[in-house]
Structures are given as structure tokens and as C-alpha cells.
mmCIF file with all atom_site columns, C-alpha atoms in Angstrom:
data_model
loop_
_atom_site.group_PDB
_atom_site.id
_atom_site.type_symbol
_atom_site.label_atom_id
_atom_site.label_alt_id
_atom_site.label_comp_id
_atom_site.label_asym_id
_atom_site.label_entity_id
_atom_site.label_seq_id
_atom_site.pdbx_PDB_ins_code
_atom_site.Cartn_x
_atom_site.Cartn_y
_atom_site.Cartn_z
_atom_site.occupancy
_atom_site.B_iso_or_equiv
_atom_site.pdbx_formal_charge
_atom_site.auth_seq_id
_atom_site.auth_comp_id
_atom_site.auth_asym_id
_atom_site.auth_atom_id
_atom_site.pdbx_PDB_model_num
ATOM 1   C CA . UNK K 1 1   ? 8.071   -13.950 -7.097  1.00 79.00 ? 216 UNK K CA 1
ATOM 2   C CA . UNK K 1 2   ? 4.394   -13.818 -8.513  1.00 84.00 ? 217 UNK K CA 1
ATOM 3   C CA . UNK K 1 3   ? 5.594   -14.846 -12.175 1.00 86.00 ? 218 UNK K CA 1
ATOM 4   C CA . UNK K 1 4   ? 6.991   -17.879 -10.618 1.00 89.00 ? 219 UNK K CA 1
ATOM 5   C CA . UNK K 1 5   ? 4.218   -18.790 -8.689  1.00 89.00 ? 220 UNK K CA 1
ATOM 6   C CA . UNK K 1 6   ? 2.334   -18.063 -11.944 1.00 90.00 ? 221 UNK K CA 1
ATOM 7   C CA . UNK K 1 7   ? 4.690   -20.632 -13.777 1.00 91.00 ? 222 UNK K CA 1
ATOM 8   C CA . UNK K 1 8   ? 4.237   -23.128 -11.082 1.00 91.00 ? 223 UNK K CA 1
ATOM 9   C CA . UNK K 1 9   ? 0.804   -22.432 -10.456 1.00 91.00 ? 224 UNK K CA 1
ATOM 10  C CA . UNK K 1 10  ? 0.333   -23.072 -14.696 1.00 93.00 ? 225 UNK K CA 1
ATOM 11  C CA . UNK K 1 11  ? 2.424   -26.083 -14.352 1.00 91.00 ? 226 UNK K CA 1
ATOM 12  C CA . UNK K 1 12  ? 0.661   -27.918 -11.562 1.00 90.00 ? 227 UNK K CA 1
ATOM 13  C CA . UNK K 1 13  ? -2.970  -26.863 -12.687 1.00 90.00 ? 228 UNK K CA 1
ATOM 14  C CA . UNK K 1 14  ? -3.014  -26.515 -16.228 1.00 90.00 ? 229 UNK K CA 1
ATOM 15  C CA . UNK K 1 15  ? -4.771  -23.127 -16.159 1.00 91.00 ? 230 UNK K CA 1
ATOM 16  C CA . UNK K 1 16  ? -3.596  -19.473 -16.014 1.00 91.00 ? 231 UNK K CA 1
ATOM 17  C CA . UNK K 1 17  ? -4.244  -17.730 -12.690 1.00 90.00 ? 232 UNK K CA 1
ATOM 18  C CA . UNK K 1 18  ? -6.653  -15.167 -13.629 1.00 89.00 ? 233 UNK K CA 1
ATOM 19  C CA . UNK K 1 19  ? -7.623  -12.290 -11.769 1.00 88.00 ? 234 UNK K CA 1
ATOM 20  C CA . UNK K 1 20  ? -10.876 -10.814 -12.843 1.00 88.00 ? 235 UNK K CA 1
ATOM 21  C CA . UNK K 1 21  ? -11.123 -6.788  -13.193 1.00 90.00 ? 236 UNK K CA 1
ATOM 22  C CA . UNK K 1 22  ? -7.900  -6.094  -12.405 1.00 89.00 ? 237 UNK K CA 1
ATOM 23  C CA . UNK K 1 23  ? -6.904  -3.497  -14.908 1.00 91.00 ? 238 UNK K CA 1
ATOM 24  C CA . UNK K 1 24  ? -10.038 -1.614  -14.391 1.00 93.00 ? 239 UNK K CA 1
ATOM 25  C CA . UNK K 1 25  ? -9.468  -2.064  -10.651 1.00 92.00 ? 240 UNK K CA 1
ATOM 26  C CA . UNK K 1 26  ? -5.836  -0.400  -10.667 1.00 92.00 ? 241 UNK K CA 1
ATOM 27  C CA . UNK K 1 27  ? -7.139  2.507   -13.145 1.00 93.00 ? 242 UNK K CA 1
ATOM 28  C CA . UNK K 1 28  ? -10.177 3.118   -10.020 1.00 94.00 ? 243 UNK K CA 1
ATOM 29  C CA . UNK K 1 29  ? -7.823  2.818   -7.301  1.00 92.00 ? 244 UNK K CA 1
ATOM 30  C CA . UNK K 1 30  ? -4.970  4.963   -9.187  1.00 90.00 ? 245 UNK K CA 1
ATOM 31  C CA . UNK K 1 31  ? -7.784  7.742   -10.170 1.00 92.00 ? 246 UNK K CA 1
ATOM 32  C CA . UNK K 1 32  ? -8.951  8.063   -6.704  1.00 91.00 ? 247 UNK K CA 1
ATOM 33  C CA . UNK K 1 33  ? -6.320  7.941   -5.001  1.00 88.00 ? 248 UNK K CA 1
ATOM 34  C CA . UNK K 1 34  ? -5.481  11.132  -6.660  1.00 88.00 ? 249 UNK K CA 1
ATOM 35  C CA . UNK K 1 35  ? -8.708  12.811  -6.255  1.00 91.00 ? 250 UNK K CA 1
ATOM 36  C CA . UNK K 1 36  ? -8.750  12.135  -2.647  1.00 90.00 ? 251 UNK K CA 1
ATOM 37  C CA . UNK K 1 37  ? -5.213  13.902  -2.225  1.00 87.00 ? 252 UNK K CA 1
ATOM 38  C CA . UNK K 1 38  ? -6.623  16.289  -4.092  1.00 88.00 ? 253 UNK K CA 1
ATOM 39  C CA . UNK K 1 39  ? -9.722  16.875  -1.611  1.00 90.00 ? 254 UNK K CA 1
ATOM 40  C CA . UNK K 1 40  ? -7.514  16.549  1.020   1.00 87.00 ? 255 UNK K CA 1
ATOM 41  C CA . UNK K 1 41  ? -5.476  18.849  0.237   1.00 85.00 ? 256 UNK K CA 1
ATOM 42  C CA . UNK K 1 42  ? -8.099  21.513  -1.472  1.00 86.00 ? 257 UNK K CA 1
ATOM 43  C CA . UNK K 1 43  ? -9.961  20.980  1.870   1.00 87.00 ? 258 UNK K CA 1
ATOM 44  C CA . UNK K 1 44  ? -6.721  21.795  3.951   1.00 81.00 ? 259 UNK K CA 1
ATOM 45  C CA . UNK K 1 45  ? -6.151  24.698  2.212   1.00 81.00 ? 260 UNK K CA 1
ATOM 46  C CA . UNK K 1 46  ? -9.679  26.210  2.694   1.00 83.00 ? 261 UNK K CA 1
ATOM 47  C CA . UNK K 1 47  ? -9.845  25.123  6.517   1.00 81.00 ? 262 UNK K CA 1
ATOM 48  C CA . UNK K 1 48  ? -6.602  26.897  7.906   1.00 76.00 ? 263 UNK K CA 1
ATOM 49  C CA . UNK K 1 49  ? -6.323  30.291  7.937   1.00 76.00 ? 264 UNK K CA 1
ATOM 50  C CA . UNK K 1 50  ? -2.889  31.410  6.212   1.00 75.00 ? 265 UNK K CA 1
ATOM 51  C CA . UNK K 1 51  ? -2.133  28.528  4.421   1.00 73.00 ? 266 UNK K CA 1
ATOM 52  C CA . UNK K 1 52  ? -2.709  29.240  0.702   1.00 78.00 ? 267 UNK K CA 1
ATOM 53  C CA . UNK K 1 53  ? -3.806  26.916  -2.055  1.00 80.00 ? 268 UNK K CA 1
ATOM 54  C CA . UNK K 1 54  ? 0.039   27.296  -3.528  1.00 80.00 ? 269 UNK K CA 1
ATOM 55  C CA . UNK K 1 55  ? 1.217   25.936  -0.177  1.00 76.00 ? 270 UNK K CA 1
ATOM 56  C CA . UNK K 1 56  ? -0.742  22.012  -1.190  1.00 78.00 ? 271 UNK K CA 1
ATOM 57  C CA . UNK K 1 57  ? 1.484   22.072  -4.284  1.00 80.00 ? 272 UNK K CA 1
ATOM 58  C CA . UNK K 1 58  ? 4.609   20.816  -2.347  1.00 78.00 ? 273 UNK K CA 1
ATOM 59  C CA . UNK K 1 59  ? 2.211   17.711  -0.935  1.00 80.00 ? 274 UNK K CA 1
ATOM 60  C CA . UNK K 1 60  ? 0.613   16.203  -3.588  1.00 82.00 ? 275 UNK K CA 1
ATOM 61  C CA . UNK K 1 61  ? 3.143   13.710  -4.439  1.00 81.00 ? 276 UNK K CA 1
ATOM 62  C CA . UNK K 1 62  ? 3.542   12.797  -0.336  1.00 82.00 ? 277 UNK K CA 1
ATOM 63  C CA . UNK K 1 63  ? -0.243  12.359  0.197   1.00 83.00 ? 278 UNK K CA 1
ATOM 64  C CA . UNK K 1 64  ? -1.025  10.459  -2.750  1.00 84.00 ? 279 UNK K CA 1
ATOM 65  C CA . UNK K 1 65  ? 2.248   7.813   -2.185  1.00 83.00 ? 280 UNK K CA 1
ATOM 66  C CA . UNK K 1 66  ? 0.360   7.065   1.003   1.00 84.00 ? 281 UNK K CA 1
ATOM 67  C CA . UNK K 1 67  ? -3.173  6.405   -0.415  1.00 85.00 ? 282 UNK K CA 1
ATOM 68  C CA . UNK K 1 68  ? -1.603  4.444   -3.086  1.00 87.00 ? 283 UNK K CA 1
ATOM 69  C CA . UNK K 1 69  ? 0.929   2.466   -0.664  1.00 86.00 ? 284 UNK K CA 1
ATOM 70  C CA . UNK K 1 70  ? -2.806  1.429   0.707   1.00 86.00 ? 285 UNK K CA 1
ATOM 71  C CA . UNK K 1 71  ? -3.961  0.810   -2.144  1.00 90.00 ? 286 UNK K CA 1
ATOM 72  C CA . UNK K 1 72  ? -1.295  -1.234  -3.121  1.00 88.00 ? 287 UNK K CA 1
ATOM 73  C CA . UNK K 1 73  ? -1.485  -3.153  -0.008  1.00 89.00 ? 288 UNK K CA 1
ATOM 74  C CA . UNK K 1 74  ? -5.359  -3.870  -0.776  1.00 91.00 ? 289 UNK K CA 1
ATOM 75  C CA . UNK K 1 75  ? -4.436  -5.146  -4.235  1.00 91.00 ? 290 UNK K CA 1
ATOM 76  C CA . UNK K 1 76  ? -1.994  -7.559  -3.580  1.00 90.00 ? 291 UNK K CA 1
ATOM 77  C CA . UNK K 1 77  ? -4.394  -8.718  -0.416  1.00 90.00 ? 292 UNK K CA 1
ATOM 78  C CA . UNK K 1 78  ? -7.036  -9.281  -3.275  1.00 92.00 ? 293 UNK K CA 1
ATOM 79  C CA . UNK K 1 79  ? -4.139  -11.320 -5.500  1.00 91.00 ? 294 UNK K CA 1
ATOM 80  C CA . UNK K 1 80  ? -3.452  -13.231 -3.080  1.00 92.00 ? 295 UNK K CA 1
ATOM 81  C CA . UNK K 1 81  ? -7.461  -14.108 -1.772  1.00 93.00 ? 296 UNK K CA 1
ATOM 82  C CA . UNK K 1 82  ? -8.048  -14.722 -5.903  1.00 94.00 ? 297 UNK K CA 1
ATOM 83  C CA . UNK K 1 83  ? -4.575  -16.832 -5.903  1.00 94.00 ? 298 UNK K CA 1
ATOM 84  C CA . UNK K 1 84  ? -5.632  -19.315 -2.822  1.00 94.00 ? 299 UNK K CA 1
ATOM 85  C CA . UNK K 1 85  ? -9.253  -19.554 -3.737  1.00 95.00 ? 300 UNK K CA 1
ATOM 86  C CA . UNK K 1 86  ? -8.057  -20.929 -6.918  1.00 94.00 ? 301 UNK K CA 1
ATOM 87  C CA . UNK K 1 87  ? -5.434  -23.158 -5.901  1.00 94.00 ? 302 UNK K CA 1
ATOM 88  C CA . UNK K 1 88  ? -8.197  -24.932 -3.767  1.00 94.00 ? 303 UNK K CA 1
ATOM 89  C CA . UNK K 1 89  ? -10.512 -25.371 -6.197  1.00 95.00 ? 304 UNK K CA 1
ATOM 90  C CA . UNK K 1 90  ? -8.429  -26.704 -8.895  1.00 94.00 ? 305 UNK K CA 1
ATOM 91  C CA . UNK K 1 91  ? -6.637  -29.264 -5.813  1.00 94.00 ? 306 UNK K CA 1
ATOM 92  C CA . UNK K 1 92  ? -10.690 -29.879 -5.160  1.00 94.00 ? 307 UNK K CA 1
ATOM 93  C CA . UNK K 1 93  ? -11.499 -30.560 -8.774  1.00 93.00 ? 308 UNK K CA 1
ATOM 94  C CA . UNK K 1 94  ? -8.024  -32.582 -9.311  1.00 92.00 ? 309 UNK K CA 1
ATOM 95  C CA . UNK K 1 95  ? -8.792  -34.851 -6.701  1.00 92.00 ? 310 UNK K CA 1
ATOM 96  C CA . UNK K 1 96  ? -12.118 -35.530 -7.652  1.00 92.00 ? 311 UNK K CA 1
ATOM 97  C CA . UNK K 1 97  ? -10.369 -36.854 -10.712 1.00 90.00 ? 312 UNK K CA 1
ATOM 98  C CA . UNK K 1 98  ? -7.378  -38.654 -9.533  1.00 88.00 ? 313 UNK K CA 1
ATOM 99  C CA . UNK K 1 99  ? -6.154  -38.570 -5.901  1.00 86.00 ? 314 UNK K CA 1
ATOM 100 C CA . UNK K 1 100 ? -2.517  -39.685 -5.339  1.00 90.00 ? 315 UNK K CA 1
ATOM 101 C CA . UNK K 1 101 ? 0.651   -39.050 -3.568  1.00 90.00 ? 316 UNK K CA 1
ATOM 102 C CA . UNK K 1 102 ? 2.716   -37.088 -6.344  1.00 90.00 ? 317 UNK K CA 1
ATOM 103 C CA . UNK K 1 103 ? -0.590  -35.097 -7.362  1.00 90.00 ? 318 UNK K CA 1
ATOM 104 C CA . UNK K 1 104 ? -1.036  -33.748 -3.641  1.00 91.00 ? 319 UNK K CA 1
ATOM 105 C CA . UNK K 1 105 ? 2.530   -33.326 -3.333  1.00 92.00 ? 320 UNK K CA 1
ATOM 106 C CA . UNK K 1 106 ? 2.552   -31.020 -5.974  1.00 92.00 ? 321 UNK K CA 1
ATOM 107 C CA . UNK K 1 107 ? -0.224  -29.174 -4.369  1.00 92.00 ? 322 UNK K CA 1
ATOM 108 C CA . UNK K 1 108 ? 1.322   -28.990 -1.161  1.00 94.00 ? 323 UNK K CA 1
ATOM 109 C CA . UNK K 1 109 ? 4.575   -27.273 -2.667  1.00 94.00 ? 324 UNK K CA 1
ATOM 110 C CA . UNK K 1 110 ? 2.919   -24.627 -4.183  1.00 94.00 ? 325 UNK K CA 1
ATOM 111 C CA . UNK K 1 111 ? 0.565   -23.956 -1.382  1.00 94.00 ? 326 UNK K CA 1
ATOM 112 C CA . UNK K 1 112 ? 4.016   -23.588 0.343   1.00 94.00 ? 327 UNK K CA 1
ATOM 113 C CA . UNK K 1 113 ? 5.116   -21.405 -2.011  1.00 93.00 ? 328 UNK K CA 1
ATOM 114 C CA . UNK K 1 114 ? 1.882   -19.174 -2.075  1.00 93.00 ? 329 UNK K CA 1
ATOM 115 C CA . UNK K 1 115 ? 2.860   -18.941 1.525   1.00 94.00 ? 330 UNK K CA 1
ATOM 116 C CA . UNK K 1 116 ? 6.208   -18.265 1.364   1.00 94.00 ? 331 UNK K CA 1
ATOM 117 C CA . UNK K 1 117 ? 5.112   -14.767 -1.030  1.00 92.00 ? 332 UNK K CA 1
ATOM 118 C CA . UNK K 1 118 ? 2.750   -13.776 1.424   1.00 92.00 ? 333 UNK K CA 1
ATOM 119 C CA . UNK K 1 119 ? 4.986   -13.450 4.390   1.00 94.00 ? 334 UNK K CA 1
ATOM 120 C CA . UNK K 1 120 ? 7.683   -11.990 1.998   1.00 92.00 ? 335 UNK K CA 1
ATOM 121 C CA . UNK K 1 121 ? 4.495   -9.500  1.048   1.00 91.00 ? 336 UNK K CA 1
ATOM 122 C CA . UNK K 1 122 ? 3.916   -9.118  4.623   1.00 91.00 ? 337 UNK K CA 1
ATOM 123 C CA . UNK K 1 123 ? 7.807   -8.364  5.553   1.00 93.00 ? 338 UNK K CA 1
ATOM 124 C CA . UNK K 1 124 ? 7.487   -5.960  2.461   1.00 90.00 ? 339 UNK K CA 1
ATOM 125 C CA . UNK K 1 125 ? 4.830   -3.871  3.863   1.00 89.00 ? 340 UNK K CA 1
ATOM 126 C CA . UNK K 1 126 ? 6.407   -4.040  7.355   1.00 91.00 ? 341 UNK K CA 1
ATOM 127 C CA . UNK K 1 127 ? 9.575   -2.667  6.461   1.00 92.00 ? 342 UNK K CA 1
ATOM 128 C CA . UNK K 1 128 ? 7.588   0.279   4.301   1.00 88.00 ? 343 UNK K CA 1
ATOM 129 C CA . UNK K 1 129 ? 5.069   1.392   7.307   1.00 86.00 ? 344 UNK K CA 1
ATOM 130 C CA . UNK K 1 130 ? 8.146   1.029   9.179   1.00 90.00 ? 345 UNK K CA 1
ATOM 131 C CA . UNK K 1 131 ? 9.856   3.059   7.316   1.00 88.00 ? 346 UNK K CA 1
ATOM 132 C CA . UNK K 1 132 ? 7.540   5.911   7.087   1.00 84.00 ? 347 UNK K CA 1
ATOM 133 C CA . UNK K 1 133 ? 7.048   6.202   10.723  1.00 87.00 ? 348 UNK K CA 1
ATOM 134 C CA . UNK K 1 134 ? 10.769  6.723   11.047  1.00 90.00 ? 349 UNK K CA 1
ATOM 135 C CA . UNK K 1 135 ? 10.289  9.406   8.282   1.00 84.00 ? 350 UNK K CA 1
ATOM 136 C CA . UNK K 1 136 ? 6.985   10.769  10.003  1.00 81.00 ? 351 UNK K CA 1
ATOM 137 C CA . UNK K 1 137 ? 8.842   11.105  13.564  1.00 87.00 ? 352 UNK K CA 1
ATOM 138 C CA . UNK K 1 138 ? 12.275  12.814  12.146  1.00 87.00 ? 353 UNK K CA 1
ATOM 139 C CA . UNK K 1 139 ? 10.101  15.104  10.337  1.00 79.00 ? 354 UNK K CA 1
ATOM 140 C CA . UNK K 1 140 ? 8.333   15.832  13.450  1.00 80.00 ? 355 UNK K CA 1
ATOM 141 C CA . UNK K 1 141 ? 10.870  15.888  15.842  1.00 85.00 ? 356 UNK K CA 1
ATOM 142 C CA . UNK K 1 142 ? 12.744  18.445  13.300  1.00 83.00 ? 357 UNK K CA 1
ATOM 143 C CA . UNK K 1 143 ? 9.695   20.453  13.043  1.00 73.00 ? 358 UNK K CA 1
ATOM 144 C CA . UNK K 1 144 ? 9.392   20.754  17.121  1.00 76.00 ? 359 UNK K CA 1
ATOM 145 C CA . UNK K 1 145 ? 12.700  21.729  17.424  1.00 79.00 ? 360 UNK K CA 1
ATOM 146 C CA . UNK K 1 146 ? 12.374  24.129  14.947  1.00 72.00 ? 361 UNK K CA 1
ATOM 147 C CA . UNK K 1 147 ? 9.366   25.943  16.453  1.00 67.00 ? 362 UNK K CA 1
ATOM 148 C CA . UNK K 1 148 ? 10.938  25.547  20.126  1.00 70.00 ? 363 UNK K CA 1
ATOM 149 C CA . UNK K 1 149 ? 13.845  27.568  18.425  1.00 68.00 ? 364 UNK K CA 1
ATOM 150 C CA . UNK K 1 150 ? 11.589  29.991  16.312  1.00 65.00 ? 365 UNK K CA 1
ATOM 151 C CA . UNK K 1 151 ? 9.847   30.421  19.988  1.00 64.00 ? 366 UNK K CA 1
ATOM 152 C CA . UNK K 1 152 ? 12.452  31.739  21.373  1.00 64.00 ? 367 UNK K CA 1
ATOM 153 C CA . UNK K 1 153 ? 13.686  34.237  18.793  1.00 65.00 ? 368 UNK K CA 1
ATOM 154 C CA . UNK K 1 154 ? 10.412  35.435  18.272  1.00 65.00 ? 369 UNK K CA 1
ATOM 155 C CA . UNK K 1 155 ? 8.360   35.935  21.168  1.00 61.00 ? 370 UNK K CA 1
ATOM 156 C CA . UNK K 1 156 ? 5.251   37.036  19.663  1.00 64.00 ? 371 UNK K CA 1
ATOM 157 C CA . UNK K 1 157 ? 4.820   33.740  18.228  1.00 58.00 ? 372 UNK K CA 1
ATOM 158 C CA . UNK K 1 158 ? 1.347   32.011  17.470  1.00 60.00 ? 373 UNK K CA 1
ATOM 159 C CA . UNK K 1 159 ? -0.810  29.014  17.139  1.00 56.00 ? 374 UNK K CA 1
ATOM 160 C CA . UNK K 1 160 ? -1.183  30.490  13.671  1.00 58.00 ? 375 UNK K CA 1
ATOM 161 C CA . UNK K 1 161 ? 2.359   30.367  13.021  1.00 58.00 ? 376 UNK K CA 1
ATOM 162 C CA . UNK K 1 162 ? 2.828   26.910  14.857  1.00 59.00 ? 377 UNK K CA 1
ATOM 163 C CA . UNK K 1 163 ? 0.408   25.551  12.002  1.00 59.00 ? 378 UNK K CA 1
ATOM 164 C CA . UNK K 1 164 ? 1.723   27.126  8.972   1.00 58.00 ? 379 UNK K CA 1
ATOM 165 C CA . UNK K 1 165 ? 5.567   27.069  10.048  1.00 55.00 ? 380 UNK K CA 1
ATOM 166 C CA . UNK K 1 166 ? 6.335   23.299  9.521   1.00 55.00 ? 381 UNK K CA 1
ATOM 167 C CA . UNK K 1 167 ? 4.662   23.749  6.096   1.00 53.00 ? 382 UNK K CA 1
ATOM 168 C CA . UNK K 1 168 ? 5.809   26.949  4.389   1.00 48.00 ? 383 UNK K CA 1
#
């Protein structure tokens, strides 16, 4: 959908859409993203008792999908800021020039469109978070049950154990 607004976008204003810093934006985001799971996870490990640093290895993929799922989110919120800003301008600077019926026609459909990709960005995102809190409560409903059950095998059972069990 974005290379077509790009098309349209070239069509209607005669310039590229640019977006400034981008690659050096995604390479930031991308490296911390992965240094943060990393701290997370290092810092997990060295906070609870029992859960050794060989136990983060299985997470490392899960945590950082989530930070970059945000920021994902943030870049394409950024795209599409850069995107409208520029659409007004150049409908500013074209009617400044020439204002007529067919010029802010043109304009209007591909404000329309830039609208149309945001809510299909929007229903994106919606169906991902919603997604992952289905994941998030199966896990965790699986995970109760298994304790309950682990509980009653095992009376000597302990907050210790109710922390590491889910993970190991």
C-alpha cells in the first residue's frame, strides 16, 4: 500500500516522498531493541534466585519481537506524520500557484488514500496486540493449570518453584 501511495503521491506532487534519517533510524531502533532484551533478560537472570543465565536463552527471540513490534509501530507513526506533513505543504505551495477544481481534487483523493493506509495500519496493529494477548493469556492460563497440578503432586511446593516452573 505505501508504494502506491508513493506512486500517487509522485504523480500528484511531482516530488518523491522523502523521509529523512530513516535508515539510520531503523539500524538505532533495531540495535536497541536488542540490547534492551538483552538487559532485560541479563537483569532477570541476576534478580531471581534459581533461574540461571542459560534459562534467558529460550527468550531472546520473544522479548525482542515485542520491543521491535513497538518499534515498528513508532516507525510507521513517524511515516505517516512525515507523509501528511508533506502532502499539506506541497497542496499549500500548489495552490499558491494555481487553485482549481481538478488540482484539489487530486489532493483530496490522495489525502483519502493516506487515510485509507492508516486505518488499514491501525487494523494491522489491532489484530497483532490482539493477537498476542490471546497468546499471553493461553500461555498463562496453561502455566496456572500446570502449577495447580504440580501443587498437588508435590506438596512441598514453593514460591521459588512457582517462579522458575513456567520458565524451565
Amino acid at each position: 500500500m505505501w508504494g502506491t501511495f508513493q506512486l500517487r503521491y509522485y504523480r500528484v506532487t511531482g516530488e518523491n516522498l522523502k523521509f529523512p534519517h530513516l535508515k539510520v533510524l531503523i539500524v538505532i531502533i533495531s540495535v536497541g531493541c536488542l540490547l534492551l532484551a538483552i538487559c532485560f533478560l541479563l537483569s532477570l537472570s541476576a534478580l531471581m534466585e534459581g533461574f540461571a543465565l542459560w534459562h534467558t536463552s529460550a527468550y531472546y527471540h520473544i522479548v525482542t519481537m515485542i520491543n521491535m513490534n513497538c518499534a515498528l509501530w513508532y516507525i510507521n507513526s513517524r511515516a505517516i506524520r512525515e507523509a501528511s506533513r508533506s502532502l499539506s505543504r506541497c497542496f499549500r505551495r500548489d495552490v499558491k500557484i494555481e487553485c482549481n477544481a481538478a488540482m484539489i481534487s487530486t489532493y483530496r483523493f490522495l489525502w483519502l488514500n493516506l487515510s485509507e493506509l492508516l486505518q488499514t495500519l491501525g487494523n494491522a496493529y489491532a489484530r497483532t496486540y490482539s493477537t498476542y494477548c490471546l497468546f499471553m493469556f493461553v500461555n498463562i492460563t496453561i502455566g496456572m493449570t500446570s502449577i495447580t497440578y504440580l501443587d498437588i503432586l508435590k506438596p512441598s511446593f514453593t514460591i521459588k518453584n512457582l517462579m522458575i516452573f513456567p520458565k524451565v
